[in-house]
PDB file of C-alpha atoms in Angstrom:
ATOM      1  CA  UNK M   1       8.319 -18.372 -18.931  1.00  0.00           C
ATOM      2  CA  UNK M   2       9.174 -15.204 -19.469  1.00  0.00           C
ATOM      3  CA  UNK M   3       7.142 -11.984 -19.593  1.00  0.00           C
ATOM      4  CA  UNK M   4       7.273  -9.625 -22.717  1.00  0.00           C
ATOM      5  CA  UNK M   5       7.573  -5.472 -21.868  1.00  0.00           C
ATOM      6  CA  UNK M   6       4.543  -3.941 -22.846  1.00  0.00           C
ATOM      7  CA  UNK M   7       5.577  -0.343 -23.126  1.00  0.00           C
ATOM      8  CA  UNK M   8       7.942   2.295 -21.063  1.00  0.00           C
ATOM      9  CA  UNK M   9       6.319   5.571 -19.634  1.00  0.00           C
ATOM     10  CA  UNK M  10       9.337   7.638 -19.343  1.00  0.00           C
ATOM     11  CA  UNK M  11       9.365  10.888 -16.870  1.00  0.00           C
ATOM     12  CA  UNK M  12      12.084  13.045 -15.708  1.00  0.00           C
ATOM     13  CA  UNK M  13      12.593  12.313 -12.039  1.00  0.00           C
ATOM     14  CA  UNK M  14      12.137   9.300  -9.754  1.00  0.00           C
ATOM     15  CA  UNK M  15       8.509   7.378  -9.495  1.00  0.00           C
ATOM     16  CA  UNK M  16       7.750   6.646  -5.934  1.00  0.00           C
ATOM     17  CA  UNK M  17       4.772   5.592  -6.134  1.00  0.00           C
ATOM     18  CA  UNK M  18       2.436   3.827  -8.650  1.00  0.00           C
ATOM     19  CA  UNK M  19      -0.833   1.953  -8.998  1.00  0.00           C
ATOM     20  CA  UNK M  20      -3.117   0.230 -11.309  1.00  0.00           C
ATOM     21  CA  UNK M  21      -7.094   1.098 -11.602  1.00  0.00           C
ATOM     22  CA  UNK M  22      -9.398  -1.393 -10.973  1.00  0.00           C
ATOM     23  CA  UNK M  23     -10.296  -2.253 -14.932  1.00  0.00           C
ATOM     24  CA  UNK M  24      -6.760  -2.209 -15.547  1.00  0.00           C
ATOM     25  CA  UNK M  25      -7.091   1.021 -17.771  1.00  0.00           C
ATOM     26  CA  UNK M  26      -4.982   3.691 -16.405  1.00  0.00           C
ATOM     27  CA  UNK M  27      -2.192   3.587 -14.192  1.00  0.00           C
ATOM     28  CA  UNK M  28      -1.153   6.738 -11.529  1.00  0.00           C
ATOM     29  CA  UNK M  29       2.077   7.118 -10.682  1.00  0.00           C
ATOM     30  CA  UNK M  30       3.695   9.920  -8.140  1.00  0.00           C
ATOM     31  CA  UNK M  31       6.879  11.381  -8.121  1.00  0.00           C
ATOM     32  CA  UNK M  32       9.603  13.195  -6.839  1.00  0.00           C
ATOM     33  CA  UNK M  33       9.080  16.007  -9.097  1.00  0.00           C
ATOM     34  CA  UNK M  34       6.219  16.706  -7.147  1.00  0.00           C
ATOM     35  CA  UNK M  35       3.417  15.570  -9.829  1.00  0.00           C
ATOM     36  CA  UNK M  36       0.974  12.860 -10.225  1.00  0.00           C
ATOM     37  CA  UNK M  37       0.266  11.648 -13.573  1.00  0.00           C
ATOM     38  CA  UNK M  38      -2.359   9.568 -15.097  1.00  0.00           C
ATOM     39  CA  UNK M  39      -1.714   7.313 -18.427  1.00  0.00           C
ATOM     40  CA  UNK M  40      -3.386   5.103 -20.449  1.00  0.00           C
ATOM     41  CA  UNK M  41      -2.501   1.732 -20.011  1.00  0.00           C
ATOM     42  CA  UNK M  42      -3.489   0.424 -23.786  1.00  0.00           C
ATOM     43  CA  UNK M  43      -1.514   3.598 -25.711  1.00  0.00           C
ATOM     44  CA  UNK M  44       0.689   4.641 -22.889  1.00  0.00           C
ATOM     45  CA  UNK M  45      -0.687   8.228 -23.576  1.00  0.00           C
ATOM     46  CA  UNK M  46      -0.145  10.783 -19.899  1.00  0.00           C
ATOM     47  CA  UNK M  47      -3.824  11.741 -19.942  1.00  0.00           C
ATOM     48  CA  UNK M  48      -3.391  14.185 -16.776  1.00  0.00           C
ATOM     49  CA  UNK M  49      -0.615  15.861 -15.036  1.00  0.00           C
ATOM     50  CA  UNK M  50      -2.016  16.583 -11.459  1.00  0.00           C
ATOM     51  CA  UNK M  51      -0.324  19.555  -9.941  1.00  0.00           C
ATOM     52  CA  UNK M  52      -0.774  20.894  -6.611  1.00  0.00           C
ATOM     53  CA  UNK M  53       1.776  19.154  -4.085  1.00  0.00           C
ATOM     54  CA  UNK M  54       4.653  21.291  -2.788  1.00  0.00           C
ATOM     55  CA  UNK M  55       7.229  17.921  -2.233  1.00  0.00           C
ATOM     56  CA  UNK M  56       7.829  14.381  -3.135  1.00  0.00           C
ATOM     57  CA  UNK M  57       4.683  12.621  -3.804  1.00  0.00           C
ATOM     58  CA  UNK M  58       5.252   9.316  -1.963  1.00  0.00           C
ATOM     59  CA  UNK M  59       1.852   7.036  -2.087  1.00  0.00           C
ATOM     60  CA  UNK M  60      -0.961   7.108  -4.504  1.00  0.00           C
ATOM     61  CA  UNK M  61      -4.321   4.554  -5.294  1.00  0.00           C
ATOM     62  CA  UNK M  62      -7.188   4.803  -7.349  1.00  0.00           C
ATOM     63  CA  UNK M  63     -11.116   3.928  -5.562  1.00  0.00           C
ATOM     64  CA  UNK M  64     -12.499   1.121  -6.623  1.00  0.00           C
ATOM     65  CA  UNK M  65     -14.869   2.483  -9.615  1.00  0.00           C
ATOM     66  CA  UNK M  66     -11.694   4.108 -10.788  1.00  0.00           C
ATOM     67  CA  UNK M  67     -13.168   7.807 -10.599  1.00  0.00           C
ATOM     68  CA  UNK M  68     -10.999   9.259  -7.835  1.00  0.00           C
ATOM     69  CA  UNK M  69      -7.472   9.378  -7.197  1.00  0.00           C
ATOM     70  CA  UNK M  70      -6.010   9.867  -3.790  1.00  0.00           C
ATOM     71  CA  UNK M  71      -2.370  11.025  -3.064  1.00  0.00           C
ATOM     72  CA  UNK M  72       0.185  11.575  -0.009  1.00  0.00           C
ATOM     73  CA  UNK M  73       2.948  13.607  -0.036  1.00  0.00           C
ATOM     74  CA  UNK M  74       5.977  15.054   2.043  1.00  0.00           C
ATOM     75  CA  UNK M  75       4.286  18.267   2.002  1.00  0.00           C
ATOM     76  CA  UNK M  76       2.135  16.555   4.567  1.00  0.00           C
ATOM     77  CA  UNK M  77      -0.801  16.782   3.105  1.00  0.00           C
ATOM     78  CA  UNK M  78      -3.291  14.490   1.052  1.00  0.00           C
ATOM     79  CA  UNK M  79      -4.789  15.602  -2.374  1.00  0.00           C
ATOM     80  CA  UNK M  80      -8.094  13.937  -3.790  1.00  0.00           C
ATOM     81  CA  UNK M  81      -8.409  13.756  -7.622  1.00  0.00           C
ATOM     82  CA  UNK M  82     -11.122  13.618 -10.118  1.00  0.00           C
ATOM     83  CA  UNK M  83      -9.916  10.651 -12.674  1.00  0.00           C
ATOM     84  CA  UNK M  84     -11.605  12.040 -15.666  1.00  0.00           C
ATOM     85  CA  UNK M  85     -11.314  15.521 -15.495  1.00  0.00           C
ATOM     86  CA  UNK M  86      -7.779  15.644 -13.623  1.00  0.00           C
ATOM     87  CA  UNK M  87      -9.310  18.329 -11.274  1.00  0.00           C
ATOM     88  CA  UNK M  88      -8.217  18.653  -7.690  1.00  0.00           C
ATOM     89  CA  UNK M  89     -11.452  17.960  -5.463  1.00  0.00           C
ATOM     90  CA  UNK M  90      -9.919  18.220  -2.056  1.00  0.00           C
ATOM     91  CA  UNK M  91      -6.813  18.910  -0.233  1.00  0.00           C
ATOM     92  CA  UNK M  92      -6.331  17.061   3.224  1.00  0.00           C
ATOM     93  CA  UNK M  93      -4.610  18.807   5.373  1.00  0.00           C
ATOM     94  CA  UNK M  94      -3.949  17.705   9.212  1.00  0.00           C
ATOM     95  CA  UNK M  95      -0.919  15.802   9.617  1.00  0.00           C
ATOM     96  CA  UNK M  96       2.429  17.372  10.810  1.00  0.00           C
ATOM     97  CA  UNK M  97       4.920  15.385   8.546  1.00  0.00           C
ATOM     98  CA  UNK M  98       5.257  13.259   5.339  1.00  0.00           C
ATOM     99  CA  UNK M  99       2.479  10.963   4.202  1.00  0.00           C
ATOM    100  CA  UNK M 100       4.002   7.657   3.556  1.00  0.00           C
ATOM    101  CA  UNK M 101       0.872   5.488   2.687  1.00  0.00           C
ATOM    102  CA  UNK M 102      -2.974   6.087   1.554  1.00  0.00           C
ATOM    103  CA  UNK M 103      -5.552   3.819   0.277  1.00  0.00           C
ATOM    104  CA  UNK M 104      -9.304   4.206  -0.222  1.00  0.00           C
ATOM    105  CA  UNK M 105     -11.935   1.877   1.485  1.00  0.00           C
ATOM    106  CA  UNK M 106     -13.280  -0.939  -1.130  1.00  0.00           C
ATOM    107  CA  UNK M 107     -16.656   1.090  -1.176  1.00  0.00           C
ATOM    108  CA  UNK M 108     -14.695   4.180  -1.806  1.00  0.00           C
ATOM    109  CA  UNK M 109     -16.272   6.454   0.575  1.00  0.00           C
ATOM    110  CA  UNK M 110     -13.019   6.694   3.409  1.00  0.00           C
ATOM    111  CA  UNK M 111      -9.559   7.107   2.697  1.00  0.00           C
ATOM    112  CA  UNK M 112      -6.619   6.482   5.422  1.00  0.00           C
ATOM    113  CA  UNK M 113      -3.410   7.835   5.644  1.00  0.00           C
ATOM    114  CA  UNK M 114      -0.300   6.983   7.552  1.00  0.00           C
ATOM    115  CA  UNK M 115       2.089   9.599   8.326  1.00  0.00           C
ATOM    116  CA  UNK M 116       5.767  10.071   9.696  1.00  0.00           C
ATOM    117  CA  UNK M 117       3.813  11.958  12.528  1.00  0.00           C
ATOM    118  CA  UNK M 118       3.064   8.327  14.245  1.00  0.00           C
ATOM    119  CA  UNK M 119      -0.505   8.677  13.423  1.00  0.00           C
ATOM    120  CA  UNK M 120      -3.100   7.054  10.666  1.00  0.00           C
ATOM    121  CA  UNK M 121      -6.163   9.777   9.725  1.00  0.00           C
ATOM    122  CA  UNK M 122      -9.337   8.378   8.298  1.00  0.00           C
ATOM    123  CA  UNK M 123     -10.994  10.711   5.819  1.00  0.00           C
ATOM    124  CA  UNK M 124     -14.797  10.873   4.485  1.00  0.00           C
ATOM    125  CA  UNK M 125     -13.747  11.137   0.576  1.00  0.00           C
ATOM    126  CA  UNK M 126     -16.843  12.935  -0.229  1.00  0.00           C
ATOM    127  CA  UNK M 127     -16.366  15.875   1.911  1.00  0.00           C
ATOM    128  CA  UNK M 128     -12.866  15.635   2.435  1.00  0.00           C
ATOM    129  CA  UNK M 129     -13.348  15.985   6.199  1.00  0.00           C
ATOM    130  CA  UNK M 130     -11.198  14.365   9.090  1.00  0.00           C
ATOM    131  CA  UNK M 131     -13.225  11.196  10.475  1.00  0.00           C
ATOM    132  CA  UNK M 132     -10.996   9.440  12.859  1.00  0.00           C
ATOM    133  CA  UNK M 133      -7.326  10.011  14.194  1.00  0.00           C
ATOM    134  CA  UNK M 134      -5.683   7.136  15.148  1.00  0.00           C
ATOM    135  CA  UNK M 135      -2.970   7.275  17.798  1.00  0.00           C
ATOM    136  CA  UNK M 136      -1.049   4.405  18.999  1.00  0.00           C
ATOM    137  CA  UNK M 137       2.035   4.146  16.929  1.00  0.00           C
ATOM    138  CA  UNK M 138       5.356   5.552  18.657  1.00  0.00           C
ATOM    139  CA  UNK M 139       7.135   5.631  15.105  1.00  0.00           C
ATOM    140  CA  UNK M 140       6.496   6.880  11.814  1.00  0.00           C
ATOM    141  CA  UNK M 141       3.548   4.885   9.865  1.00  0.00           C
ATOM    142  CA  UNK M 142       4.788   3.027   6.848  1.00  0.00           C
ATOM    143  CA  UNK M 143       1.942   1.255   5.308  1.00  0.00           C
ATOM    144  CA  UNK M 144      -1.921   1.238   5.794  1.00  0.00           C
ATOM    145  CA  UNK M 145      -4.446  -1.171   4.161  1.00  0.00           C
ATOM    146  CA  UNK M 146      -8.164  -1.538   4.058  1.00  0.00           C
ATOM    147  CA  UNK M 147      -9.965  -4.804   4.722  1.00  0.00           C
ATOM    148  CA  UNK M 148     -12.163  -5.984   1.578  1.00  0.00           C
ATOM    149  CA  UNK M 149     -15.345  -4.546   3.414  1.00  0.00           C
ATOM    150  CA  UNK M 150     -14.316  -1.939   4.649  1.00  0.00           C
ATOM    151  CA  UNK M 151     -14.707  -2.326   8.529  1.00  0.00           C
ATOM    152  CA  UNK M 152     -10.917  -2.764   9.535  1.00  0.00           C
ATOM    153  CA  UNK M 153      -7.439  -0.672   8.768  1.00  0.00           C
ATOM    154  CA  UNK M 154      -4.309  -2.377   9.034  1.00  0.00           C
ATOM    155  CA  UNK M 155      -1.176  -0.122   9.770  1.00  0.00           C
ATOM    156  CA  UNK M 156       2.531  -1.108  10.233  1.00  0.00           C
ATOM    157  CA  UNK M 157       4.943   0.897  11.708  1.00  0.00           C
ATOM    158  CA  UNK M 158       9.000   1.814  12.507  1.00  0.00           C
ATOM    159  CA  UNK M 159       7.834   0.973  15.995  1.00  0.00           C
ATOM    160  CA  UNK M 160       8.253  -2.832  14.952  1.00  0.00           C
ATOM    161  CA  UNK M 161       4.024  -3.192  15.612  1.00  0.00           C
ATOM    162  CA  UNK M 162       1.362  -3.983  13.084  1.00  0.00           C
ATOM    163  CA  UNK M 163      -2.071  -2.556  14.656  1.00  0.00           C
ATOM    164  CA  UNK M 164      -5.669  -3.444  13.693  1.00  0.00           C
ATOM    165  CA  UNK M 165      -8.389  -0.665  13.806  1.00  0.00           C
ATOM    166  CA  UNK M 166     -12.096  -0.314  13.891  1.00  0.00           C
ATOM    167  CA  UNK M 167     -12.991   2.059  10.830  1.00  0.00           C
ATOM    168  CA  UNK M 168     -16.857   3.058  12.417  1.00  0.00           C
ATOM    169  CA  UNK M 169     -15.313   4.130  16.121  1.00  0.00           C
ATOM    170  CA  UNK M 170     -11.498   4.423  15.667  1.00  0.00           C
ATOM    171  CA  UNK M 171     -10.856   2.184  18.217  1.00  0.00           C
ATOM    172  CA  UNK M 172      -7.534  -0.080  18.057  1.00  0.00           C
ATOM    173  CA  UNK M 173      -8.496  -3.566  17.885  1.00  0.00           C
ATOM    174  CA  UNK M 174      -5.341  -5.658  18.146  1.00  0.00           C
ATOM    175  CA  UNK M 175      -1.530  -4.642  18.368  1.00  0.00           C
ATOM    176  CA  UNK M 176       0.355  -7.325  16.848  1.00  0.00           C
ATOM    177  CA  UNK M 177       4.074  -8.024  18.252  1.00  0.00           C
ATOM    178  CA  UNK M 178       6.264 -10.571  16.775  1.00  0.00           C
ATOM    179  CA  UNK M 179       8.953  -8.243  14.294  1.00  0.00           C
ATOM    180  CA  UNK M 180      12.525  -6.946  15.725  1.00  0.00           C
ATOM    181  CA  UNK M 181      12.769  -4.024  13.815  1.00  0.00           C
ATOM    182  CA  UNK M 182      10.510  -1.550  10.914  1.00  0.00           C
ATOM    183  CA  UNK M 183       7.293  -3.337   9.512  1.00  0.00           C
ATOM    184  CA  UNK M 184       7.737  -1.870   5.895  1.00  0.00           C
ATOM    185  CA  UNK M 185       4.586  -3.434   4.270  1.00  0.00           C
ATOM    186  CA  UNK M 186       1.065  -4.613   5.484  1.00  0.00           C
ATOM    187  CA  UNK M 187      -2.132  -6.113   3.835  1.00  0.00           C
ATOM    188  CA  UNK M 188      -4.897  -8.423   4.271  1.00  0.00           C
ATOM    189  CA  UNK M 189      -6.303 -10.986   2.724  1.00  0.00           C
ATOM    190  CA  UNK M 190      -9.642 -10.564   0.375  1.00  0.00           C
ATOM    191  CA  UNK M 191     -11.441 -12.129   2.733  1.00  0.00           C
ATOM    192  CA  UNK M 192     -10.058  -9.625   5.424  1.00  0.00           C
ATOM    193  CA  UNK M 193      -9.579 -13.183   7.719  1.00  0.00           C
ATOM    194  CA  UNK M 194      -5.532 -12.661   7.521  1.00  0.00           C
ATOM    195  CA  UNK M 195      -3.034  -9.883   7.424  1.00  0.00           C
ATOM    196  CA  UNK M 196       0.639 -10.428   6.024  1.00  0.00           C
ATOM    197  CA  UNK M 197       3.706  -8.300   7.151  1.00  0.00           C
ATOM    198  CA  UNK M 198       7.431  -7.971   6.065  1.00  0.00           C
ATOM    199  CA  UNK M 199       9.795  -6.210   7.744  1.00  0.00           C
ATOM    200  CA  UNK M 200      13.007  -4.846   7.851  1.00  0.00           C
ATOM    201  CA  UNK M 201      14.053  -8.024  10.635  1.00  0.00           C
ATOM    202  CA  UNK M 202      14.211  -9.951   6.933  1.00  0.00           C
ATOM    203  CA  UNK M 203      10.716 -11.759   8.328  1.00  0.00           C
ATOM    204  CA  UNK M 204       7.373 -12.172   6.513  1.00  0.00           C
ATOM    205  CA  UNK M 205       4.351 -12.789   9.396  1.00  0.00           C
ATOM    206  CA  UNK M 206       1.093 -13.703   8.933  1.00  0.00           C
ATOM    207  CA  UNK M 207      -1.419 -12.874  11.630  1.00  0.00           C
ATOM    208  CA  UNK M 208      -4.830 -13.809  12.444  1.00  0.00           C
ATOM    209  CA  UNK M 209      -7.027 -10.620  11.686  1.00  0.00           C
ATOM    210  CA  UNK M 210      -9.943 -11.411  13.924  1.00  0.00           C
ATOM    211  CA  UNK M 211      -8.018 -12.772  16.956  1.00  0.00           C
ATOM    212  CA  UNK M 212      -4.956 -10.928  16.703  1.00  0.00           C
ATOM    213  CA  UNK M 213      -3.043 -13.760  16.647  1.00  0.00           C
ATOM    214  CA  UNK M 214       0.587 -14.508  14.990  1.00  0.00           C
ATOM    215  CA  UNK M 215       0.056 -17.626  12.451  1.00  0.00           C
ATOM    216  CA  UNK M 216       3.486 -17.904  10.431  1.00  0.00           C
ATOM    217  CA  UNK M 217       6.903 -16.538  10.633  1.00  0.00           C
ATOM    218  CA  UNK M 218       8.163 -17.011   7.401  1.00  0.00           C
ATOM    219  CA  UNK M 219      11.754 -16.726   7.118  1.00  0.00           C
ATOM    220  CA  UNK M 220      14.260 -17.192   3.665  1.00  0.00           C
ATOM    221  CA  UNK M 221      14.705 -13.630   2.636  1.00  0.00           C
ATOM    222  CA  UNK M 222      18.546 -12.572   3.864  1.00  0.00           C
ATOM    223  CA  UNK M 223      17.623  -8.743   3.768  1.00  0.00           C
ATOM    224  CA  UNK M 224      14.709  -5.966   4.630  1.00  0.00           C
ATOM    225  CA  UNK M 225      11.142  -7.120   3.453  1.00  0.00           C
ATOM    226  CA  UNK M 226      10.030  -4.103   1.578  1.00  0.00           C
ATOM    227  CA  UNK M 227       6.734  -5.198   0.159  1.00  0.00           C
ATOM    228  CA  UNK M 228       4.054  -7.886   0.797  1.00  0.00           C
ATOM    229  CA  UNK M 229       0.862  -8.858  -0.929  1.00  0.00           C
ATOM    230  CA  UNK M 230      -1.850 -11.618  -0.889  1.00  0.00           C
ATOM    231  CA  UNK M 231      -3.034 -13.104  -4.251  1.00  0.00           C
ATOM    232  CA  UNK M 232      -6.712 -12.573  -5.087  1.00  0.00           C
ATOM    233  CA  UNK M 233      -7.638 -16.047  -3.350  1.00  0.00           C
ATOM    234  CA  UNK M 234      -5.793 -15.797  -0.132  1.00  0.00           C
ATOM    235  CA  UNK M 235      -3.807 -18.767  -0.996  1.00  0.00           C
ATOM    236  CA  UNK M 236      -0.485 -17.324  -1.711  1.00  0.00           C
ATOM    237  CA  UNK M 237       1.413 -14.545  -0.382  1.00  0.00           C
ATOM    238  CA  UNK M 238       4.359 -13.063  -2.393  1.00  0.00           C
ATOM    239  CA  UNK M 239       7.023 -10.843  -0.602  1.00  0.00           C
ATOM    240  CA  UNK M 240       9.969  -8.648  -2.041  1.00  0.00           C
ATOM    241  CA  UNK M 241      13.073  -7.979  -0.456  1.00  0.00           C
ATOM    242  CA  UNK M 242      16.305  -6.021  -0.528  1.00  0.00           C
ATOM    243  CA  UNK M 243      17.847  -9.203  -1.010  1.00  0.00           C
ATOM    244  CA  UNK M 244      17.090  -8.620  -4.710  1.00  0.00           C
ATOM    245  CA  UNK M 245      14.582 -11.704  -4.723  1.00  0.00           C
ATOM    246  CA  UNK M 246      10.746 -12.340  -4.669  1.00  0.00           C
ATOM    247  CA  UNK M 247       9.161 -14.894  -2.785  1.00  0.00           C
ATOM    248  CA  UNK M 248       5.638 -16.962  -2.966  1.00  0.00           C
ATOM    249  CA  UNK M 249       4.617 -18.618  -0.090  1.00  0.00           C
ATOM    250  CA  UNK M 250       1.513 -20.880   0.675  1.00  0.00           C
ATOM    251  CA  UNK M 251      -0.546 -18.799   3.157  1.00  0.00           C
ATOM    252  CA  UNK M 252      -2.085 -22.145   4.610  1.00  0.00           C
ATOM    253  CA  UNK M 253       0.707 -23.868   5.553  1.00  0.00           C
ATOM    254  CA  UNK M 254       3.415 -20.833   5.915  1.00  0.00           C
ATOM    255  CA  UNK M 255       5.953 -22.768   3.484  1.00  0.00           C
ATOM    256  CA  UNK M 256       8.307 -21.351   0.731  1.00  0.00           C
ATOM    257  CA  UNK M 257       7.071 -21.959  -2.731  1.00  0.00           C
ATOM    258  CA  UNK M 258       9.150 -20.245  -5.213  1.00  0.00           C
ATOM    259  CA  UNK M 259      11.976 -17.789  -5.279  1.00  0.00           C
ATOM    260  CA  UNK M 260      12.351 -15.760  -7.875  1.00  0.00           C
ATOM    261  CA  UNK M 261      15.496 -14.348  -8.413  1.00  0.00           C
ATOM    262  CA  UNK M 262      16.525 -11.378 -11.227  1.00  0.00           C
ATOM    263  CA  UNK M 263      16.662  -8.354  -9.610  1.00  0.00           C
ATOM    264  CA  UNK M 264      19.973  -6.421  -9.815  1.00  0.00           C
ATOM    265  CA  UNK M 265      19.403  -4.112  -6.964  1.00  0.00           C
ATOM    266  CA  UNK M 266      17.619  -4.536  -3.885  1.00  0.00           C
ATOM    267  CA  UNK M 267      15.119  -1.113  -4.406  1.00  0.00           C
ATOM    268  CA  UNK M 268      11.939  -3.329  -4.543  1.00  0.00           C
ATOM    269  CA  UNK M 269       9.342  -0.811  -3.474  1.00  0.00           C
ATOM    270  CA  UNK M 270       5.899  -0.774  -2.297  1.00  0.00           C
ATOM    271  CA  UNK M 271       5.147  -2.754  -5.702  1.00  0.00           C
ATOM    272  CA  UNK M 272       2.813  -5.797  -5.410  1.00  0.00           C
ATOM    273  CA  UNK M 273      -0.534  -4.101  -5.926  1.00  0.00           C
ATOM    274  CA  UNK M 274      -2.771  -6.818  -7.089  1.00  0.00           C
ATOM    275  CA  UNK M 275      -1.893 -10.384  -8.231  1.00  0.00           C
ATOM    276  CA  UNK M 276      -3.538 -13.851  -9.627  1.00  0.00           C
ATOM    277  CA  UNK M 277      -1.886 -17.065  -8.274  1.00  0.00           C
ATOM    278  CA  UNK M 278      -0.427 -17.254 -12.040  1.00  0.00           C
ATOM    279  CA  UNK M 279       0.461 -14.146 -12.423  1.00  0.00           C
ATOM    280  CA  UNK M 280       2.071 -11.141 -10.796  1.00  0.00           C
ATOM    281  CA  UNK M 281       1.084  -6.879 -11.738  1.00  0.00           C
ATOM    282  CA  UNK M 282       4.355  -5.729 -10.675  1.00  0.00           C
ATOM    283  CA  UNK M 283       3.663  -1.934 -10.060  1.00  0.00           C
TER     284      UNK M 283
END
């Protein structure tokens, strides 16, 4: 059964990143025109244009309560914004190259950023101060995510590795090796016990987050895997690839369930923000 287009939100420049607020009432977008924009989902109205970045905005995220937005840019900075007023709260400086990925912890107290300077930084949301600098990757960091309880961070890199970090101490807990090319996207399952990664080696891999062991290699894509996510109940994995397909996998068995074709071009960016086993949110 096909979906119905609800609305189109138009911008004058390319959109690099989008995210829903947890209650589904707002969308935030980051653009090549250096702006962050907040939209009302019901009306399609543009609520705020958040200016301050001086280069392309590559990643955006809402805090779980929807009150704050974080954005990461090629100007090497992160910015934290008040969703309701559209005012800038903090400028987070420290990275020496482009910010590729940002995320909030589930309680909103921490932010993590991954950069082309090969590092991850953990920040205090309230003060805007650095908590940890996480070094270990030997090439740019492409993707970062928190576990649902906020105790762990997972990162993917162009050094072909996936790494797991302790948020409290900044300690590297596991280096997950197996991919043979760039890692483009990583995600935790909702219970924090599993990690999924997608790579330019065309594979999706599933890992035990506690033991640091590989559980499944999911083969089927014929080009780079750009985006991955778990379903909300952890039973399914979804992956998007430059082969123009979306694939749904059984997370327990490591088997392909569905191949969703229809895209004409292979630019499936970091699109899977959240999804239910019966419905995909493509953002």
